[in-house]
Coordinates of C-alpha atoms and ligand atoms in Angstrom, one line a residue:
X27 CA -12.1 -3.2 -5.7
X28 CA -8.7 -4.3 -4.7
X29 CA -7.9 -3.4 -1.0
X30 CA -4.9 -4.7 0.8
X31 CA -4.9 -2.8 4.1
X32 CA -7.8 -2.4 6.5
X33 CA -8.1 -1.5 10.2
X34 CA -11.0 -3.0 12.2
X35 CA -12.3 -3.3 15.8
X36 CA -13.1 -6.7 17.2
X37 CA -15.4 -6.9 20.0
X38 CA -16.0 -10.4 21.6
X39 CA -19.3 -11.2 23.3
X40 CA -19.6 -10.7 27.1
X41 CA -20.3 -13.7 29.2
X42 CA -23.9 -14.1 30.5
X43 CA -24.6 -13.5 34.3
X44 CA -24.9 -16.4 36.7
X45 CA -28.3 -16.8 38.2
X46 CA -29.3 -16.7 41.8
X47 CA -32.3 -18.9 42.5
X48 CA -33.7 -21.5 44.8
X49 CA -35.7 -24.5 43.9
X50 CA -39.4 -24.0 44.7
X51 CA -41.7 -27.0 44.2
X52 CA -44.7 -28.5 46.0
X53 CA -43.6 -31.0 48.6
X54 CA -40.0 -30.0 48.3
X55 CA -39.4 -27.9 51.4
X56 CA -36.3 -25.8 51.3
X57 CA -35.2 -26.8 47.8
X58 CA -31.5 -25.8 47.5
X59 CA -29.9 -23.3 45.3
X60 CA -30.6 -23.9 41.5
X61 CA -29.2 -20.8 39.7
X62 CA -27.5 -21.9 36.4
X63 CA -24.3 -20.4 35.0
X64 CA -24.2 -17.7 32.3
X65 CA -23.1 -18.8 28.8
X66 CA -19.8 -17.8 27.4
X67 CA -19.5 -14.9 25.0
X68 CA -18.6 -15.6 21.3
X69 CA -15.0 -15.2 19.9
X70 CA -14.0 -13.0 17.0
X71 CA -12.1 -15.2 14.7
X72 CA -10.3 -14.3 11.5
X73 CA -10.1 -17.0 8.9
X74 CA -8.5 -17.3 5.4
X75 CA -10.8 -18.2 2.6
X76 CA -9.4 -19.0 -0.8
X77 CA -12.5 -17.6 -2.5
X78 CA -11.4 -14.1 -1.7
X79 CA -8.8 -12.1 -3.6
X80 CA -8.7 -8.9 -1.6
X81 CA -9.9 -7.3 1.7
X82 CA -12.5 -5.3 -0.2
X83 CA -15.3 -7.1 1.6
X84 CA -14.2 -5.7 4.9
X85 CA -13.4 -2.2 3.9
X86 CA -16.2 0.1 5.4
X87 CA -17.2 -2.4 8.1
X88 CA -15.3 -1.3 11.1
X89 CA -16.9 -3.0 14.1
X90 CA -17.1 -6.8 14.2
X91 CA -19.1 -8.1 17.1
X92 CA -19.6 -11.6 18.3
X93 CA -22.7 -12.5 20.2
X94 CA -22.9 -12.2 24.1
X95 CA -23.7 -15.2 26.2
X96 CA -27.2 -15.6 27.5
X97 CA -27.8 -15.3 31.4
X98 CA -28.2 -18.4 33.5
X99 CA -31.7 -19.3 34.6
X100 CA -33.3 -21.1 37.5
X101 CA -33.6 -24.9 37.5
X102 CA -30.0 -25.0 36.7
X103 CA -30.4 -23.9 33.2
X104 CA -27.0 -22.7 31.7
X105 CA -27.3 -19.7 29.5
X106 CA -26.6 -20.4 25.8
X107 CA -23.2 -19.5 24.6
X108 CA -22.8 -16.6 22.1
X109 CA -22.0 -17.3 18.4
X110 CA -18.6 -16.6 17.2
X111 CA -18.0 -14.0 14.6
X112 CA -15.9 -15.3 11.8
X113 CA -14.3 -12.7 9.5
X114 CA -13.2 -14.2 6.1
X115 CA -10.0 -12.8 4.5
X116 CA -7.9 -13.9 1.6
X117 CA -4.9 -16.3 2.3
X118 CA -1.7 -14.2 2.6
X119 CA -3.4 -11.8 5.1
X120 CA -1.2 -10.7 8.1
X121 CA -3.2 -10.1 11.2
X122 CA -1.5 -7.4 13.4
X123 CA -2.4 -6.0 16.8
X124 CA -3.0 -2.3 15.9
X125 CA -2.1 -0.8 19.4
X126 CA 1.2 -2.8 19.9
X127 CA 2.0 -3.6 16.3
X128 CA 2.9 -7.2 16.8
X129 CA 2.0 -9.9 14.4
X130 CA -0.8 -12.1 15.7
X131 CA -0.9 -14.5 12.8
X132 CA 0.1 -14.9 9.2
X133 CA -2.9 -16.6 7.6
X134 CA -1.3 -18.6 4.6
X135 CA -3.5 -21.5 3.8
X136 CA -7.2 -21.7 3.2
X137 CA -8.8 -22.4 6.6
X138 CA -6.0 -21.0 8.8
X139 CA -7.6 -19.0 11.5
X140 CA -6.8 -17.0 14.6
X141 CA -9.0 -15.8 17.5
X142 CA -8.2 -12.1 17.8
X143 CA -10.8 -11.4 20.7
X144 CA -11.7 -14.0 23.1
X145 CA -15.3 -14.1 24.3
X146 CA -16.0 -13.5 28.2
X147 CA -16.7 -16.4 30.4
X148 CA -20.2 -16.9 31.7
X149 CA -20.6 -16.1 35.5
X150 CA -21.3 -18.8 38.0
X151 CA -24.8 -19.3 39.3
X152 CA -25.5 -19.6 43.0
X153 CA -25.5 -23.4 43.0
X154 CA -21.8 -23.3 42.4
X155 CA -21.2 -21.3 45.7
X156 CA -23.0 -24.0 47.9
X157 CA -20.7 -25.5 50.5
X158 CA -21.1 -27.9 53.3
X159 CA -21.4 -24.8 55.7
X160 CA -23.3 -22.5 53.4
X161 CA -25.9 -24.6 51.8
X162 CA -28.2 -21.8 50.7
X163 CA -25.8 -19.1 49.0
X164 CA -27.5 -16.1 47.3
X165 CA -24.2 -15.2 45.7
X166 CA -23.8 -15.4 42.0
X167 CA -21.3 -14.0 39.5
X168 CA -21.6 -11.5 36.7
X169 CA -20.4 -12.5 33.3
X170 CA -16.8 -11.6 32.3
X171 CA -16.3 -9.0 29.7
X172 CA -15.3 -10.1 26.1
X173 CA -11.9 -8.8 24.8
X174 CA -11.9 -5.8 22.5
X175 CA -9.0 -5.5 20.2
X176 CA -7.9 -3.1 17.4
X177 CA -6.6 -5.1 14.5
X178 CA -4.8 -4.2 11.3
X179 CA -5.1 -6.6 8.4
X180 CA -2.5 -6.5 5.7
X181 CA -2.6 -8.6 2.6
X182 CA 0.5 -9.9 0.9
X183 CA -0.5 -12.1 -2.0
X184 CA 0.9 -15.6 -2.2
X185 CA 2.2 -16.4 -5.6
X186 CA 5.0 -18.6 -6.8
X187 CA 6.2 -16.3 -9.5
X188 CA 6.1 -12.4 -9.6
X189 CA 6.3 -10.4 -12.8
X190 CA 8.3 -7.1 -12.6
X191 CA 9.3 -4.6 -15.1
X192 CA 8.8 -1.0 -16.4
X193 CA 5.2 0.1 -17.3
X194 CA 4.1 -1.2 -20.6
X195 CA 6.6 -4.0 -20.8
X196 CA 3.8 -6.4 -21.5
X197 CA 3.4 -8.1 -18.0
X198 CA -0.4 -8.2 -18.1
X199 CA -0.4 -9.4 -21.6
X200 CA 1.8 -12.3 -20.6
X201 CA -0.4 -13.1 -17.6
X202 CA -3.4 -13.2 -19.8
X203 CA -1.8 -15.3 -22.3
X204 CA -0.5 -18.0 -20.0
X205 CA -3.5 -18.1 -17.5
X206 CA -7.3 -17.4 -17.5
X207 CA -6.7 -14.1 -15.7
X208 CA -8.2 -11.1 -17.5
X209 CA -6.1 -8.1 -16.6
X210 CA -6.5 -4.8 -18.3
X211 CA -4.1 -4.3 -21.2
X212 CA -3.4 -1.1 -23.1
X213 CA -0.6 0.7 -24.9
X214 CA 0.1 3.2 -22.2
X215 CA 1.9 3.1 -19.0
X216 CA 0.3 2.3 -15.6
X217 CA -2.6 0.3 -17.2
X218 CA -2.4 -2.0 -14.2
X219 CA -3.5 -0.3 -11.0
X220 CA -3.6 -3.3 -8.7
X221 CA -2.0 -6.8 -8.7
X222 CA -3.5 -9.6 -10.6
X223 CA -3.1 -13.3 -9.9
X224 CA -3.5 -16.1 -12.4
X225 CA -3.1 -19.9 -12.2
X226 CA -0.8 -21.3 -14.9
X227 CA -1.4 -24.8 -15.9
X228 CA 1.6 -26.0 -17.7
X229 CA 0.8 -29.7 -17.9
X230 CA -1.1 -32.2 -15.9
X231 CA 1.4 -32.3 -13.0
X232 CA 2.8 -28.8 -13.1
X233 CA 1.0 -25.6 -12.2
X234 CA 2.0 -22.3 -10.5
X235 CA 0.5 -19.0 -9.5
X236 CA 1.7 -15.9 -11.4
X237 CA 1.4 -12.4 -10.0
X238 CA 1.4 -9.3 -12.2
X239 CA 1.9 -6.0 -10.4
X240 CA 1.8 -2.4 -11.6
X241 CA 4.8 -1.2 -13.5
X242 CA 7.9 0.1 -11.6
X243 CA 9.8 3.2 -12.2
X244 CA 12.8 4.9 -10.7
X245 CA 12.2 5.9 -7.1
X246 CA 9.4 3.2 -6.8
X247 CA 10.9 2.1 -3.5
X248 CA 10.1 5.6 -2.1
X249 CA 6.7 5.7 -3.5
X250 CA 7.2 7.1 -7.0
X251 CA 4.5 5.7 -9.4
X252 CA 2.3 2.9 -8.3
X253 CA 5.0 0.3 -7.7
X254 CA 5.9 0.8 -4.2
X255 CA 2.6 0.0 -2.7
X256 CA 2.6 -3.3 -4.5
X257 CA 6.1 -4.5 -4.2
X258 CA 4.9 -6.2 -1.1
X259 CA 2.8 -8.5 -3.2
X260 CA 5.9 -10.1 -4.7
X261 CA 7.7 -10.4 -1.5
X262 CA 6.5 -13.8 -1.0
X263 CA 7.1 -15.2 -4.5
X264 CA 9.8 -17.7 -5.0
X265 CA 11.1 -16.4 -8.4
X266 CA 11.0 -13.1 -10.1
X267 CA 10.4 -12.8 -13.9
X268 CA 11.8 -9.6 -15.0
X269 CA 10.4 -8.3 -18.3
X270 CA 12.3 -5.8 -20.5
X271 CA 10.8 -4.1 -23.4
X272 CA 13.1 -3.9 -26.4
X273 CA 11.9 -0.5 -27.8
X274 CA 10.2 1.5 -25.1
X275 CA 7.7 4.2 -26.1
X276 CA 9.7 6.9 -24.1
X277 CA 12.8 6.0 -26.1
X278 CA 14.6 5.0 -22.9
X279 CA 17.5 2.5 -23.0
X280 CA 16.2 -1.1 -22.3
X281 CA 19.5 -1.9 -20.5
X282 CA 19.2 1.2 -18.2
X283 CA 15.7 0.2 -17.5
X284 CA 16.8 -3.2 -16.4
X285 CA 19.4 -1.8 -14.0
X286 CA 16.9 0.7 -12.7
X287 CA 14.4 -1.9 -11.7
X288 CA 17.2 -4.1 -10.2
X289 CA 18.2 -1.1 -8.2
X290 CA 14.6 -0.5 -6.9
X291 CA 14.2 -4.1 -5.9
X292 CA 17.6 -3.9 -4.0
X293 CA 16.5 -0.7 -2.3
X294 CA 13.1 -1.8 -1.3
X295 CA 14.4 -5.1 0.2
X296 CA 17.8 -6.7 -0.6
X297 CA 16.4 -10.2 0.0
X298 CA 13.8 -9.6 -2.6
X299 CA 16.7 -8.7 -5.1
X300 CA 18.5 -11.9 -4.2
X301 CA 15.5 -14.1 -5.4
X302 CA 16.2 -16.2 -8.4
X303 CA 15.4 -14.1 -11.4
X304 CA 14.5 -15.3 -14.9
X305 CA 15.3 -12.4 -17.4
X306 CA 12.9 -11.9 -20.4
X307 CA 12.9 -9.6 -23.3
X308 CA 9.3 -9.2 -24.5
X309 CA 7.8 -8.4 -27.7
X310 CA 10.1 -10.7 -29.5
X311 CA 8.5 -10.3 -32.9
X312 CA 9.7 -6.7 -33.0
X313 CA 12.8 -6.0 -35.0
X314 CA 15.0 -4.7 -32.1
X315 CA 14.1 -7.5 -29.7
X316 CA 17.0 -10.0 -30.7
X317 CA 19.7 -7.2 -30.5
X318 CA 18.3 -6.1 -27.2
X319 CA 18.4 -9.6 -25.8
X320 CA 22.1 -10.0 -27.0
X321 CA 23.1 -6.8 -25.4
X322 CA 21.4 -7.7 -22.2
X323 CA 23.0 -11.0 -22.1
X324 CA 26.6 -9.4 -22.4
X325 CA 26.0 -6.7 -19.8
X326 CA 24.0 -8.7 -17.2
X327 CA 26.0 -11.9 -17.7
X328 CA 22.7 -13.8 -17.3
X329 CA 20.6 -16.0 -19.6
X330 CA 18.1 -14.0 -21.4
X331 CA 14.8 -15.3 -23.0
X332 CA 13.0 -13.9 -25.9
X333 CA 9.2 -14.2 -25.7
X334 CA 6.3 -12.7 -27.5
X335 CA 2.8 -12.7 -25.8
X336 CA 1.4 -11.9 -29.2
X337 CA 2.7 -14.7 -31.3
X338 CA 3.3 -17.0 -28.4
X339 CA 6.9 -17.5 -29.3
X340 CA 9.1 -18.7 -26.3
X341 CA 6.2 -19.1 -23.9
X342 CA 6.4 -22.9 -23.5
X343 CA 10.1 -22.6 -23.0
X344 CA 9.6 -19.9 -20.4
X345 CA 7.0 -22.1 -18.6
X346 CA 9.3 -25.1 -18.5
X347 CA 12.1 -22.9 -17.1
X348 CA 9.8 -21.6 -14.4
X349 CA 8.7 -25.0 -13.4
X350 CA 12.3 -26.2 -13.2
X351 CA 13.4 -23.2 -11.1
X352 CA 10.4 -23.7 -8.8
X353 CA 11.4 -27.3 -8.2
X354 CA 15.0 -26.2 -7.5
X355 CA 13.8 -23.6 -5.0
X356 CA 11.2 -25.9 -3.4
X357 CA 13.6 -27.1 -0.8
X358 CA 15.0 -23.8 0.0
X359 CA 13.5 -22.4 3.1
X360 CA 12.0 -19.2 2.3
X361 CA 13.0 -17.0 5.2
X362 CA 10.3 -14.5 6.0
X363 CA 11.1 -11.1 4.8
X364 CA 11.5 -8.5 7.5
X365 CA 8.8 -6.0 7.5
X366 CA 9.1 -2.9 5.4
X367 CA 7.9 0.3 6.8
Ligands
GTP426 N1 4.1 -6.3 -30.4 C1 3.9 -6.8 -29.2 N2 3.2 -6.0 -28.4 C2 2.9 -6.6 -27.1 C3 3.4 -7.7 -26.7 N3 3.0 -7.9 -25.4 C4 2.4 -6.8 -25.0 N4 2.3 -5.9 -26.1 C5 1.6 -4.7 -26.1 O1 2.2 -3.8 -25.1 C6 1.2 -2.9 -24.6 C7 1.5 -3.0 -23.1 O2 1.1 -4.2 -22.6 P1 0.6 -4.4 -21.0 O3 0.6 -6.0 -20.9 O4 -0.6 -3.6 -20.6 O5 1.9 -3.9 -20.4 P2 2.2 -3.9 -18.7 O6 3.6 -4.3 -18.5 O7 1.2 -4.7 -18.0 O8 1.9 -2.4 -18.5 P3 1.5 -1.7 -17.1 O9 0.3 -2.4 -16.5 O10 1.2 -0.2 -17.6 O11 2.6 -1.8 -16.2 C8 -0.1 -3.3 -25.1 O12 -0.3 -2.5 -26.0 C9 0.2 -4.7 -25.6 O13 -0.7 -5.0 -26.6 C10 4.1 -8.5 -27.5 O14 4.6 -9.6 -27.3 N5 4.4 -8.0 -28.8
MG427 MG1 -0.1 -4.3 -16.8

């Protein structure tokens, strides 16, 4: 199941107590203090793992505890440190402090990690309290408490290119055609319920990650349809491929549809709307497609590409254009988008 928002409680391990003990051995009269220190408690660490695609493995598991440190023992034995608890999440997960709302870390790359709750230190044993004037201290220290933190995890997928368009425009079909992803495809709107990612291998040197999100409708930025929840998943893409269907089933005007989606992007986040856009008319083998492309070219003033995911027409050209645009935007510093409420 695709899950992109989870709240958890992270409980680090407490430190072990220090020990108070004295050396007792035959022929060693008045052996000095030999109480060992307690072990440190384990940390709770959140780490990005590229083998995961969503936060589904975390949902339903609220408490994440690291092991506590063992107590110190006599004969100067230090307690064993507690094991860390490592929580794997997909790359693209934002780790936030739930109580204060601030970002702790944006885990972008495989292996990135953040300590969200620090384990408590072990207490000192009585040996540590010995001084020149107090050579037989009985004093020892209790272990320190581990941190406890409420954490919100929010996934924003990391893809190079995002597909947007009205429901039924053919986004998932395109994704399935150019990558090995297997999204659901059907001739009714809202087939796609959650985002899909696919790796597109254009040639030996060029590949990119393509994200397909559920279809957008008017009012999506306010939560209409399924789109709003998922617009955040294309926030981090460098290019948007906007797909327009030439003859929609609901007999709506393709040009209006294009404007509507542009408006939704703008209202959701103006920065998203300013991303480079490749405009595509889909289902190119249908009779209306060429006229639709021509009209769209005139009204938008942009280049319009005709593709068909069924016949494959226009797909190699589209891929080449995407690679070229990605190369052009590679140097642009992608400013992080401000958070949307
Ligand atoms: N004739 C023709 N039909 C296509 C083409 N691409 C997709 N379709 C059909 O269009 C319908 C919708 O395709 P999807 O890929 O599910 O559309 P979508 O944009 O992902 O739709 P949602 O997930 O509902 O937003 C399906 O019946 C596809 O078979 C094409 O190039 N030509
Ligand atoms: Mg779809």
